[in-house]
Short mmCIF file of C-alpha atoms and ligand atoms in Angstrom, two decimals:
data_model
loop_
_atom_site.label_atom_id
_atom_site.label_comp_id
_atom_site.label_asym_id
_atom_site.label_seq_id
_atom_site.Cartn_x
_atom_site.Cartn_y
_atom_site.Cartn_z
CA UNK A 1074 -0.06 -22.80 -11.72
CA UNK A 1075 -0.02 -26.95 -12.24
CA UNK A 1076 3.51 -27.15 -10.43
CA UNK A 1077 3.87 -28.32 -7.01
CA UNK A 1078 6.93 -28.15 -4.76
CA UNK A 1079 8.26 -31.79 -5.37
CA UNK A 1080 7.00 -31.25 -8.89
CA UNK A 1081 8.21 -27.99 -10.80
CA UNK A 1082 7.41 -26.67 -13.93
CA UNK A 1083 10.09 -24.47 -15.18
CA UNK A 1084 8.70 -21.53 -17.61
CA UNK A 1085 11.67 -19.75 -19.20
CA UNK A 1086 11.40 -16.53 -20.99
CA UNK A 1087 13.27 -16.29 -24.51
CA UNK A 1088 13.25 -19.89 -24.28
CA UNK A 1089 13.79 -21.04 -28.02
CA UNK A 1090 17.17 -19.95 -27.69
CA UNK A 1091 20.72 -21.46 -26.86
CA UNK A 1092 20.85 -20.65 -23.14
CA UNK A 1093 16.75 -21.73 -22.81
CA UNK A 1094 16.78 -24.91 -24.75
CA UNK A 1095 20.10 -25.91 -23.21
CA UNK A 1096 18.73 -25.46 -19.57
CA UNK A 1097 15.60 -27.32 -21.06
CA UNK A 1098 17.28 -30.02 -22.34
CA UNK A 1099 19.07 -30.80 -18.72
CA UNK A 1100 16.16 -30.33 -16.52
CA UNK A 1101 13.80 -32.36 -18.93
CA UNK A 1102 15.90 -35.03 -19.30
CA UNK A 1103 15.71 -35.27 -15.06
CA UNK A 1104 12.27 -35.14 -15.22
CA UNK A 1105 11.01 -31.81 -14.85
CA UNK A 1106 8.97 -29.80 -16.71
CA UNK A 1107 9.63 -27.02 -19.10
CA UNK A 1108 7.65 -24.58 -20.59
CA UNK A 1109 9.70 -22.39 -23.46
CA UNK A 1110 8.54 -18.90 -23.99
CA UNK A 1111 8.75 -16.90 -27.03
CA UNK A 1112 7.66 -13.84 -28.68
CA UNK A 1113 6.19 -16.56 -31.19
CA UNK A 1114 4.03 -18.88 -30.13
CA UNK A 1115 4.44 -21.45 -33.16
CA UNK A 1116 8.32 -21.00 -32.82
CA UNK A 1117 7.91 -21.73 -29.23
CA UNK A 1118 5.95 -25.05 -29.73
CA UNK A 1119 8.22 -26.20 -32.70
CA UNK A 1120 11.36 -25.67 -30.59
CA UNK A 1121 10.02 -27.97 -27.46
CA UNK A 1122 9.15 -30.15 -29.69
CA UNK A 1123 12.54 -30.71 -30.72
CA UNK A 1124 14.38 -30.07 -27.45
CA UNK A 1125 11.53 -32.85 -25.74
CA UNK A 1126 12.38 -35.42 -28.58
CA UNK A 1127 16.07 -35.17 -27.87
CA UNK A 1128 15.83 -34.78 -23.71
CA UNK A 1129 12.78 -37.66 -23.69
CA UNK A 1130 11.12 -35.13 -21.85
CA UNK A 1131 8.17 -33.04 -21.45
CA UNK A 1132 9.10 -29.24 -22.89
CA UNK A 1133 5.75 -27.84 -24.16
CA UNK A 1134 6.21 -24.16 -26.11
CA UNK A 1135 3.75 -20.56 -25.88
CA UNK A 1136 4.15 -17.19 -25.67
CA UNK A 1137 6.52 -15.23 -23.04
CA UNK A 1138 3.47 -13.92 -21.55
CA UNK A 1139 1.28 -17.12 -21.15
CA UNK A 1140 4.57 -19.12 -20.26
CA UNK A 1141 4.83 -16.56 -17.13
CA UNK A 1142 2.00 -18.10 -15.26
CA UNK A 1143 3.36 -21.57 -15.46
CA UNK A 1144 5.93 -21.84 -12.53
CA UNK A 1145 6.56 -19.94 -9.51
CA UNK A 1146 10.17 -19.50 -10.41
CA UNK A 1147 10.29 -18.11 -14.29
CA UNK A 1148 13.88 -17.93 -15.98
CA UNK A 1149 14.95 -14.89 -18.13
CA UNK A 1150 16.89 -16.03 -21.07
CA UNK A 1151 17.15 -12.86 -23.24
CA UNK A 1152 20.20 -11.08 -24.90
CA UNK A 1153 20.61 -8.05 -23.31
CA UNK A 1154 19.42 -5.75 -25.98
CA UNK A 1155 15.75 -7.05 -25.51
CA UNK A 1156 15.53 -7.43 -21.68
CA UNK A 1157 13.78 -3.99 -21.08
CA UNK A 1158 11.30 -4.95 -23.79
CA UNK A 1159 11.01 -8.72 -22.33
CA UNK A 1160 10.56 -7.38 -18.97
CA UNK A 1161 7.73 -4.86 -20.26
CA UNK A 1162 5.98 -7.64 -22.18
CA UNK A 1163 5.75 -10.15 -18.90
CA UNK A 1164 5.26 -7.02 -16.17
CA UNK A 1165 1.35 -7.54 -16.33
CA UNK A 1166 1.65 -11.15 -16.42
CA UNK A 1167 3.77 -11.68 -13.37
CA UNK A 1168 2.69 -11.97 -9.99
CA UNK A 1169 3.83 -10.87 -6.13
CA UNK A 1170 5.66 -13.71 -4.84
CA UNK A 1171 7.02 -15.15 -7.79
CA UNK A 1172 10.38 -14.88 -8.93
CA UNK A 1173 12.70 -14.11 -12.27
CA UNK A 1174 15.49 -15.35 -12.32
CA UNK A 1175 17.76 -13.17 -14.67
CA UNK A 1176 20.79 -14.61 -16.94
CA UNK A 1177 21.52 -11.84 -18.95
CA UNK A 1178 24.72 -10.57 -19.55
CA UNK A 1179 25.24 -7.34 -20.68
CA UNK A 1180 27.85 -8.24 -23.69
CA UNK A 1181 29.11 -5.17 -25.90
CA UNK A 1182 27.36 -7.88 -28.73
CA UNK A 1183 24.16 -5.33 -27.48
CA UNK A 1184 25.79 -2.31 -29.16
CA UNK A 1185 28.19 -4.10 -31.90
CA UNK A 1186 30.96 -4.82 -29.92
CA UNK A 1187 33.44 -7.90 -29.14
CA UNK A 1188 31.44 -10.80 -26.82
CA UNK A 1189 34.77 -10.27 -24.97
CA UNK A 1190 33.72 -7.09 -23.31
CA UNK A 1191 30.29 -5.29 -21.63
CA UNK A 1192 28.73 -2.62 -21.73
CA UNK A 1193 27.86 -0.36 -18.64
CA UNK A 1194 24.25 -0.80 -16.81
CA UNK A 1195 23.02 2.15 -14.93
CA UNK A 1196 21.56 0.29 -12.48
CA UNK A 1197 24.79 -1.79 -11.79
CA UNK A 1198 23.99 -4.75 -13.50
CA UNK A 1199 21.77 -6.14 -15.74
CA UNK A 1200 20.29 -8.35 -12.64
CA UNK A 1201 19.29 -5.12 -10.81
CA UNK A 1202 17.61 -3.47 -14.10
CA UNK A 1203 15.56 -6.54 -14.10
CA UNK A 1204 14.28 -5.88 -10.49
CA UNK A 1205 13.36 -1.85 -11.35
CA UNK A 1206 11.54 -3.17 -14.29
CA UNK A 1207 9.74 -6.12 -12.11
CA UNK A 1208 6.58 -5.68 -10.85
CA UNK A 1209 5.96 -5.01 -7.18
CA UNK A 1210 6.32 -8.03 -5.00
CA UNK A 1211 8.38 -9.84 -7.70
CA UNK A 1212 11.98 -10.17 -6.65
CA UNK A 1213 15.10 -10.92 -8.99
CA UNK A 1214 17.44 -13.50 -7.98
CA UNK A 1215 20.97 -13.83 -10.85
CA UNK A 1216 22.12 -16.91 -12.07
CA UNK A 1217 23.40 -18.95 -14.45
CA UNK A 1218 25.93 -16.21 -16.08
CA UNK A 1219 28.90 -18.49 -16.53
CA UNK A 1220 27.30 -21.78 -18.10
CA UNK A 1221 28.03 -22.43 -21.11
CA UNK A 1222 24.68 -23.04 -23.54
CA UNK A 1223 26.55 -25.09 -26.05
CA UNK A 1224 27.79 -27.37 -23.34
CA UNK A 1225 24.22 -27.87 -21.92
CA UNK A 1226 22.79 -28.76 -25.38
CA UNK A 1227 25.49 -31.27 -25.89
CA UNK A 1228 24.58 -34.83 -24.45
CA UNK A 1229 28.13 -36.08 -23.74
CA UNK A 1230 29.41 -32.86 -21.62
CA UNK A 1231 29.27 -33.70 -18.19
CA UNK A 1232 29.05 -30.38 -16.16
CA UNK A 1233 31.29 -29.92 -13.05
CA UNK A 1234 31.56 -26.02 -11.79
CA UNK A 1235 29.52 -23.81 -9.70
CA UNK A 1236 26.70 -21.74 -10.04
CA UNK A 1237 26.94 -18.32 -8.47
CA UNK A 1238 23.45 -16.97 -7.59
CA UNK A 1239 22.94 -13.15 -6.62
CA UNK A 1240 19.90 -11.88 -4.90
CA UNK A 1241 18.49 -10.32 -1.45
CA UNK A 1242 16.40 -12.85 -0.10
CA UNK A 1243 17.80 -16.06 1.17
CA UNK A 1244 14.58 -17.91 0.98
CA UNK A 1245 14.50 -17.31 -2.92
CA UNK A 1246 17.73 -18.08 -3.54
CA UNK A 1247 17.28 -21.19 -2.19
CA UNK A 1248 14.72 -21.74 -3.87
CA UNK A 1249 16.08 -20.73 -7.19
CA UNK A 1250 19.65 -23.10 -6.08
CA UNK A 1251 16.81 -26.27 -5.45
CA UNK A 1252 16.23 -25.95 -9.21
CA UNK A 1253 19.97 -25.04 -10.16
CA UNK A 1254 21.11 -28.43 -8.63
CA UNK A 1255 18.63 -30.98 -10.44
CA UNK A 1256 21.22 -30.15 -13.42
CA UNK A 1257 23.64 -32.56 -12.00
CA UNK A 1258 27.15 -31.52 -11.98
CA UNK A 1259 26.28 -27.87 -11.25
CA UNK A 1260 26.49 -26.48 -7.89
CA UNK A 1261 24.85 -23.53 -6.54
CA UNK A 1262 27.21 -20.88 -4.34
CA UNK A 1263 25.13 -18.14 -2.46
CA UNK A 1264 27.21 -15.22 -3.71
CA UNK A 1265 25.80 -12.62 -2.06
CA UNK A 1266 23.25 -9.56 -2.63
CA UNK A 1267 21.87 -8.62 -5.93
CA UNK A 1268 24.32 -6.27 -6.39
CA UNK A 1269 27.19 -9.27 -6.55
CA UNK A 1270 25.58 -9.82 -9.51
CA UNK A 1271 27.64 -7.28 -11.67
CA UNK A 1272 30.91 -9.15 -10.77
CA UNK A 1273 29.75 -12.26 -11.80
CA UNK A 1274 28.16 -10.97 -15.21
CA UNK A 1275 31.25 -9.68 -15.57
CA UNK A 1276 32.70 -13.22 -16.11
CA UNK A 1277 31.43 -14.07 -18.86
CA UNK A 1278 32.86 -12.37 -21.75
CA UNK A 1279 36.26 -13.33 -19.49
CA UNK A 1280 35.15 -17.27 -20.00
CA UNK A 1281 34.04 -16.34 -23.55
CA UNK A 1282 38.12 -15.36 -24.22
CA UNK A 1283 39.11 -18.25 -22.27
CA UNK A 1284 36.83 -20.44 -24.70
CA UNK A 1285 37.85 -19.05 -27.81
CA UNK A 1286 41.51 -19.92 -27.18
CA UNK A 1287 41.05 -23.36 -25.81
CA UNK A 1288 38.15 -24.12 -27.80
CA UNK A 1289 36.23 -25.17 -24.58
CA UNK A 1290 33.18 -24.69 -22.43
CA UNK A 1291 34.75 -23.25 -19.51
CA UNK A 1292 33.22 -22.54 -16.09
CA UNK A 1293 34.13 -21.74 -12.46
CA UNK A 1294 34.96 -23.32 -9.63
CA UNK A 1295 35.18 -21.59 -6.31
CA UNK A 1296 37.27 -23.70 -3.95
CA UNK A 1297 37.68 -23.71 -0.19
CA UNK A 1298 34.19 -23.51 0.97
CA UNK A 1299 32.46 -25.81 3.46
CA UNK A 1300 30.06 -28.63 3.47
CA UNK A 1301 26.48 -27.80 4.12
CA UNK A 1302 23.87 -25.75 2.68
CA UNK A 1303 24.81 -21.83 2.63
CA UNK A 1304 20.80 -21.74 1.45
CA UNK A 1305 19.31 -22.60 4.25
N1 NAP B 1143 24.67 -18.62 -24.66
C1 NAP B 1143 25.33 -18.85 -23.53
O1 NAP B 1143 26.23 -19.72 -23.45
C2 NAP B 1143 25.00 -18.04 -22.30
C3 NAP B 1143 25.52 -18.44 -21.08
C4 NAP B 1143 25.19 -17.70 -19.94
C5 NAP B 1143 24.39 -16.57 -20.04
N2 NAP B 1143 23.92 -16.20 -21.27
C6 NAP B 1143 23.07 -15.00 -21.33
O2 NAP B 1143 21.73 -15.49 -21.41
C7 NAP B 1143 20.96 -14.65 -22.28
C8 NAP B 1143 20.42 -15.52 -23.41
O3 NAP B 1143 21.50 -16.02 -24.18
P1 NAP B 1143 21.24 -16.88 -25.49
O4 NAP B 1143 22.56 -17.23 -26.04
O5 NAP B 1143 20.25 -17.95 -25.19
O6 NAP B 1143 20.54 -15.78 -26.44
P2 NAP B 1143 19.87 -15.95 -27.87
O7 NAP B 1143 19.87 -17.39 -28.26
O8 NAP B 1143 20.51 -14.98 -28.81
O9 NAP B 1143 18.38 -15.40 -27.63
C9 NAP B 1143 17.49 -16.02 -26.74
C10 NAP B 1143 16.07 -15.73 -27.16
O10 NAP B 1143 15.77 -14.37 -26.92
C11 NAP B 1143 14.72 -13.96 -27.79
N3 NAP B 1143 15.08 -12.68 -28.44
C12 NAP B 1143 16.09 -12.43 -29.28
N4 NAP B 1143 16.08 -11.15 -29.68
C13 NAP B 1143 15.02 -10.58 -29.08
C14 NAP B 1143 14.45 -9.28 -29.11
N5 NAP B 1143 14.98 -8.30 -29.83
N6 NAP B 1143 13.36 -9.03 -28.34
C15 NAP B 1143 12.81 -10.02 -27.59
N7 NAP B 1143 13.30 -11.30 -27.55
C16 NAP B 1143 14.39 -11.56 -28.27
C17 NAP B 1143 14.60 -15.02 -28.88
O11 NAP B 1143 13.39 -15.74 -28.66
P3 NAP B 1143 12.10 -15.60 -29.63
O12 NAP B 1143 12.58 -15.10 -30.96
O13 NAP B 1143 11.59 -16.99 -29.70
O14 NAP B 1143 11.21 -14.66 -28.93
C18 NAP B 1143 15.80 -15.90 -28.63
O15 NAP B 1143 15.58 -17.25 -28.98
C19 NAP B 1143 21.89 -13.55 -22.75
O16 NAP B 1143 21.71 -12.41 -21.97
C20 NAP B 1143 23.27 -14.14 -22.57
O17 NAP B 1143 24.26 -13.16 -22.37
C21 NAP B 1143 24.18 -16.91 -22.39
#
Protein backbone atom coordinates (compact mmCIF):
# COMPACT_ATOMS: atom_id res chain seq x y z
CA UNK A 1 0.00 0.00 0.00
CA UNK A 2 1.55 3.75 -1.02
CA UNK A 3 -0.70 5.45 1.78
CA UNK A 4 0.68 6.58 4.95
CA UNK A 5 -1.18 7.72 8.06
CA UNK A 6 -0.96 11.59 7.43
CA UNK A 7 -1.35 10.63 3.80
CA UNK A 8 -4.40 8.30 2.82
CA UNK A 9 -5.37 6.84 -0.20
CA UNK A 10 -8.98 6.08 -0.23
CA UNK A 11 -9.90 2.90 -2.56
CA UNK A 12 -13.69 2.66 -2.87
CA UNK A 13 -15.45 -0.30 -4.22
CA UNK A 14 -18.33 0.40 -6.89
CA UNK A 15 -16.70 3.62 -7.15
CA UNK A 16 -17.96 4.98 -10.64
CA UNK A 17 -21.14 5.49 -9.11
CA UNK A 18 -23.19 8.41 -7.40
CA UNK A 19 -22.35 7.64 -3.75
CA UNK A 20 -18.35 6.79 -4.90
CA UNK A 21 -17.69 9.69 -7.13
CA UNK A 22 -19.52 12.02 -4.75
CA UNK A 23 -17.31 10.92 -1.71
CA UNK A 24 -14.41 11.24 -4.36
CA UNK A 25 -15.11 14.43 -5.38
CA UNK A 26 -15.03 15.83 -1.51
CA UNK A 27 -12.04 14.06 -0.32
CA UNK A 28 -10.03 14.90 -3.60
CA UNK A 29 -10.79 18.23 -3.63
CA UNK A 30 -9.07 18.25 0.26
CA UNK A 31 -6.29 16.62 -0.97
CA UNK A 32 -6.52 13.07 -0.59
CA UNK A 33 -6.30 10.41 -2.72
CA UNK A 34 -8.86 8.26 -4.39
CA UNK A 35 -8.75 5.24 -6.09
CA UNK A 36 -12.39 4.26 -7.85
CA UNK A 37 -13.08 0.63 -8.25
CA UNK A 38 -15.15 -0.99 -10.77
CA UNK A 39 -16.11 -4.17 -12.27
CA UNK A 40 -14.58 -2.32 -15.46
CA UNK A 41 -11.43 -1.23 -15.45
CA UNK A 42 -11.72 1.33 -18.51
CA UNK A 43 -15.04 2.64 -16.89
CA UNK A 44 -13.16 3.02 -13.75
CA UNK A 45 -10.28 5.14 -15.28
CA UNK A 46 -12.71 7.25 -17.49
CA UNK A 47 -14.84 8.12 -14.44
CA UNK A 48 -11.67 9.51 -12.23
CA UNK A 49 -10.78 11.13 -14.89
CA UNK A 50 -13.74 13.16 -14.85
CA UNK A 51 -14.42 13.32 -11.11
CA UNK A 52 -10.27 14.50 -10.78
CA UNK A 53 -10.87 17.25 -13.51
CA UNK A 54 -13.82 18.65 -11.64
CA UNK A 55 -12.35 18.08 -7.75
CA UNK A 56 -8.57 19.31 -9.08
CA UNK A 57 -7.62 16.26 -7.56
CA UNK A 58 -5.89 13.07 -7.85
CA UNK A 59 -8.78 10.12 -8.40
CA UNK A 60 -7.01 7.41 -10.48
CA UNK A 61 -9.62 4.37 -11.68
CA UNK A 62 -9.01 0.04 -11.78
CA UNK A 63 -10.71 -2.80 -11.01
CA UNK A 64 -12.62 -3.58 -7.53
CA UNK A 65 -10.11 -6.14 -6.93
CA UNK A 66 -6.78 -4.25 -7.67
CA UNK A 67 -8.38 -1.03 -6.05
CA UNK A 68 -8.60 -3.28 -2.69
CA UNK A 69 -4.94 -3.20 -2.05
CA UNK A 70 -4.67 0.52 -2.26
CA UNK A 71 -5.70 1.82 1.28
CA UNK A 72 -5.99 0.32 4.56
CA UNK A 73 -9.51 1.55 4.93
CA UNK A 74 -11.53 0.45 1.51
CA UNK A 75 -15.20 1.93 1.09
CA UNK A 76 -18.13 -0.27 -0.18
CA UNK A 77 -20.28 1.69 -2.47
CA UNK A 78 -22.59 -0.98 -4.01
CA UNK A 79 -26.47 -1.18 -4.35
CA UNK A 80 -27.55 -3.75 -2.33
CA UNK A 81 -28.46 -6.27 -4.92
CA UNK A 82 -24.67 -6.74 -5.82
CA UNK A 83 -23.01 -6.60 -2.35
CA UNK A 84 -22.79 -10.47 -1.89
CA UNK A 85 -21.24 -10.65 -5.35
CA UNK A 86 -18.90 -7.44 -4.57
CA UNK A 87 -17.93 -8.92 -1.38
CA UNK A 88 -17.07 -12.40 -3.17
CA UNK A 89 -15.09 -10.64 -5.89
CA UNK A 90 -12.70 -8.57 -3.22
CA UNK A 91 -12.68 -11.66 -0.40
CA UNK A 92 -9.24 -12.92 -1.87
CA UNK A 93 -7.99 -9.56 -2.33
CA UNK A 94 -8.49 -8.22 1.14
CA UNK A 95 -6.30 -8.53 3.93
CA UNK A 96 -6.39 -9.10 8.06
CA UNK A 97 -6.27 -5.78 9.48
CA UNK A 98 -7.82 -3.81 6.95
CA UNK A 99 -11.13 -2.54 7.00
CA UNK A 100 -14.56 -2.11 4.70
CA UNK A 101 -16.38 0.24 5.38
CA UNK A 102 -20.03 -0.65 4.19
CA UNK A 103 -22.73 2.05 2.83
CA UNK A 104 -25.21 -0.07 1.55
CA UNK A 105 -28.63 0.23 2.17
CA UNK A 106 -30.83 -2.40 1.71
CA UNK A 107 -33.67 -0.36 -0.41
CA UNK A 108 -36.79 -2.50 -1.67
CA UNK A 109 -35.15 -0.77 -5.24
CA UNK A 110 -33.12 -4.51 -4.76
CA UNK A 111 -36.34 -6.45 -5.41
CA UNK A 112 -38.54 -3.71 -7.46
CA UNK A 113 -39.87 -1.88 -4.81
CA UNK A 114 -40.38 1.95 -3.69
CA UNK A 115 -36.67 3.60 -2.53
CA UNK A 116 -39.05 4.56 0.34
CA UNK A 117 -38.94 1.20 1.98
CA UNK A 118 -36.26 -1.97 2.69
CA UNK A 119 -36.12 -5.06 2.46
CA UNK A 120 -35.28 -7.54 5.37
CA UNK A 121 -31.44 -8.80 5.88
CA UNK A 122 -31.02 -12.03 7.64
CA UNK A 123 -28.16 -11.08 9.23
CA UNK A 124 -29.75 -7.80 10.64
CA UNK A 125 -28.41 -5.45 8.38
CA UNK A 126 -26.73 -5.14 5.39
CA UNK A 127 -23.49 -3.90 7.53
CA UNK A 128 -23.39 -7.27 9.36
CA UNK A 129 -23.82 -9.41 5.96
CA UNK A 130 -20.80 -7.58 4.89
CA UNK A 131 -18.76 -8.82 7.96
CA UNK A 132 -20.00 -12.83 7.39
CA UNK A 133 -18.93 -12.38 3.87
CA UNK A 134 -15.42 -10.58 4.96
CA UNK A 135 -12.52 -12.42 5.19
CA UNK A 136 -11.03 -13.38 8.52
CA UNK A 137 -9.29 -10.57 10.29
CA UNK A 138 -11.18 -7.96 8.18
CA UNK A 139 -13.69 -6.11 10.26
CA UNK A 140 -16.79 -3.99 8.96
CA UNK A 141 -17.31 -0.67 10.32
CA UNK A 142 -21.12 1.27 8.71
CA UNK A 143 -21.19 4.57 7.53
CA UNK A 144 -22.22 7.03 5.44
CA UNK A 145 -26.06 5.73 5.07
CA UNK A 146 -27.73 9.10 5.30
CA UNK A 147 -25.54 11.38 2.88
CA UNK A 148 -26.91 12.37 0.21
CA UNK A 149 -24.68 11.49 -3.23
CA UNK A 150 -26.24 14.22 -5.26
CA UNK A 151 -25.38 16.75 -2.61
CA UNK A 152 -21.69 15.57 -2.49
CA UNK A 153 -21.31 15.82 -6.31
CA UNK A 154 -22.68 19.29 -6.25
CA UNK A 155 -19.91 22.03 -5.66
CA UNK A 156 -22.11 24.70 -4.02
CA UNK A 157 -23.82 22.34 -1.20
CA UNK A 158 -22.16 22.94 1.86
CA UNK A 159 -22.68 19.82 4.13
CA UNK A 160 -23.68 20.31 7.83
CA UNK A 161 -25.13 16.91 9.61
CA UNK A 162 -23.64 13.97 11.21
CA UNK A 163 -22.28 10.88 10.26
CA UNK A 164 -23.38 7.88 12.26
CA UNK A 165 -20.73 5.10 12.15
CA UNK A 166 -21.60 1.43 13.40
CA UNK A 167 -19.00 -1.10 14.21
CA UNK A 168 -17.29 -3.21 17.21
CA UNK A 169 -14.00 -1.90 17.47
CA UNK A 170 -13.38 1.56 18.68
CA UNK A 171 -9.95 1.79 17.24
CA UNK A 172 -11.49 1.32 13.63
CA UNK A 173 -14.08 3.46 13.98
CA UNK A 174 -11.92 6.01 14.70
CA UNK A 175 -10.12 5.41 12.22
CA UNK A 176 -12.83 5.19 9.68
CA UNK A 177 -14.43 8.87 11.55
CA UNK A 178 -10.49 10.44 10.81
CA UNK A 179 -11.43 9.99 7.14
CA UNK A 180 -15.28 10.85 7.56
CA UNK A 181 -14.27 14.35 8.92
CA UNK A 182 -11.74 15.59 6.10
CA UNK A 183 -15.29 16.07 4.23
CA UNK A 184 -15.80 19.27 6.02
CA UNK A 185 -19.17 19.89 7.30
CA UNK A 186 -19.74 16.22 8.19
CA UNK A 187 -19.35 14.98 11.58
CA UNK A 188 -18.77 11.57 12.72
CA UNK A 189 -21.10 10.19 15.89
CA UNK A 190 -19.88 6.77 17.35
CA UNK A 191 -23.29 5.10 17.22
CA UNK A 192 -22.65 2.11 18.67
CA UNK A 193 -22.01 -1.75 17.72
CA UNK A 194 -22.38 -3.12 14.30
CA UNK A 195 -25.59 -4.12 14.96
CA UNK A 196 -26.78 -0.16 15.33
CA UNK A 197 -26.21 -0.32 11.97
CA UNK A 198 -29.76 -1.62 10.94
CA UNK A 199 -31.39 1.48 12.58
CA UNK A 200 -29.46 3.78 10.83
CA UNK A 201 -29.86 2.01 7.29
CA UNK A 202 -33.11 2.23 8.11
CA UNK A 203 -33.01 6.06 7.60
CA UNK A 204 -32.53 6.32 4.50
CA UNK A 205 -35.44 5.51 2.47
CA UNK A 206 -37.11 7.82 5.55
CA UNK A 207 -34.68 10.88 4.20
CA UNK A 208 -35.37 9.64 0.63
CA UNK A 209 -39.44 10.58 1.44
CA UNK A 210 -38.37 13.57 3.21
CA UNK A 211 -36.36 14.58 -0.09
CA UNK A 212 -38.88 13.86 -2.50
CA UNK A 213 -41.36 16.25 -0.86
CA UNK A 214 -39.04 19.09 -0.17
CA UNK A 215 -36.97 18.54 -3.07
CA UNK A 216 -33.81 18.55 -0.79
CA UNK A 217 -30.73 16.71 0.32
CA UNK A 218 -31.64 16.04 3.75
CA UNK A 219 -29.49 14.64 6.56
CA UNK A 220 -29.34 14.24 10.37
CA UNK A 221 -28.38 15.94 13.08
CA UNK A 222 -28.16 14.41 16.49
CA UNK A 223 -28.20 17.17 19.10
CA UNK A 224 -27.24 17.26 22.75
CA UNK A 225 -24.01 15.51 22.75
CA UNK A 226 -20.73 16.74 24.23
CA UNK A 227 -17.52 18.20 23.11
CA UNK A 228 -14.64 15.85 22.68
CA UNK A 229 -13.82 12.90 20.77
CA UNK A 230 -16.29 9.80 21.54
CA UNK A 231 -13.38 7.97 19.16
CA UNK A 232 -10.80 8.01 21.20
N1 LIG B 1 -26.94 7.55 -3.70
C1 LIG B 1 -27.00 8.02 -2.45
O1 LIG B 1 -27.35 9.20 -2.21
C2 LIG B 1 -26.65 7.12 -1.31
C3 LIG B 1 -26.49 7.68 -0.04
C4 LIG B 1 -26.13 6.84 1.02
C5 LIG B 1 -25.99 5.47 0.82
N2 LIG B 1 -26.17 4.97 -0.44
C6 LIG B 1 -25.98 3.52 -0.61
O2 LIG B 1 -24.68 3.36 -1.17
C7 LIG B 1 -24.69 2.29 -2.12
C8 LIG B 1 -24.26 2.86 -3.48
O3 LIG B 1 -25.22 3.80 -3.92
P1 LIG B 1 -25.09 4.49 -5.34
O4 LIG B 1 -26.24 5.40 -5.48
O5 LIG B 1 -23.70 5.00 -5.52
O6 LIG B 1 -25.30 3.22 -6.31
P2 LIG B 1 -25.16 3.11 -7.89
O7 LIG B 1 -24.68 4.41 -8.45
O8 LIG B 1 -26.43 2.55 -8.44
O9 LIG B 1 -24.05 1.95 -8.07
C9 LIG B 1 -22.74 2.10 -7.60
C10 LIG B 1 -21.83 1.21 -8.41
O10 LIG B 1 -22.07 -0.15 -8.10
C11 LIG B 1 -21.67 -0.95 -9.20
N3 LIG B 1 -22.73 -1.93 -9.52
C12 LIG B 1 -23.97 -1.68 -9.96
N4 LIG B 1 -24.64 -2.83 -10.17
C13 LIG B 1 -23.78 -3.82 -9.87
C14 LIG B 1 -23.87 -5.23 -9.90
N5 LIG B 1 -24.99 -5.86 -10.28
N6 LIG B 1 -22.80 -5.96 -9.49
C15 LIG B 1 -21.66 -5.33 -9.10
N7 LIG B 1 -21.52 -3.98 -9.07
C16 LIG B 1 -22.56 -3.24 -9.44
C17 LIG B 1 -21.49 -0.03 -10.40
O11 LIG B 1 -20.09 0.07 -10.67
P3 LIG B 1 -19.40 -0.60 -11.97
O12 LIG B 1 -20.48 -0.80 -13.00
O13 LIG B 1 -18.41 0.42 -12.39
O14 LIG B 1 -18.81 -1.86 -11.48
C18 LIG B 1 -22.04 1.28 -9.90
O15 LIG B 1 -21.39 2.40 -10.47
C19 LIG B 1 -26.10 1.73 -2.13
O16 LIG B 1 -26.17 0.61 -1.30
C20 LIG B 1 -26.95 2.86 -1.60
O17 LIG B 1 -28.12 2.42 -0.96
C21 LIG B 1 -26.47 5.75 -1.50
Amino acid sequence: MSETEDSPTIPIVGGTGALGTGLAFRWAGGGIKVVLGSRDPERAADVAADVAGRAKGEVSGMSNADAVGTGEVVFLTVPFASQSETMAAIRDSLEPGQIVVDCTVPLATAVGGPPTQTVGVWQGSAAQQAQKLAPEGVTVVSALHTISAQGLADPDWVPDEDVLVCGDRKADKARVAELISRIDGLRPVNAGSLETSRFVEQLTPMLISINIRYKAHSGIRITGLPEGDPFS
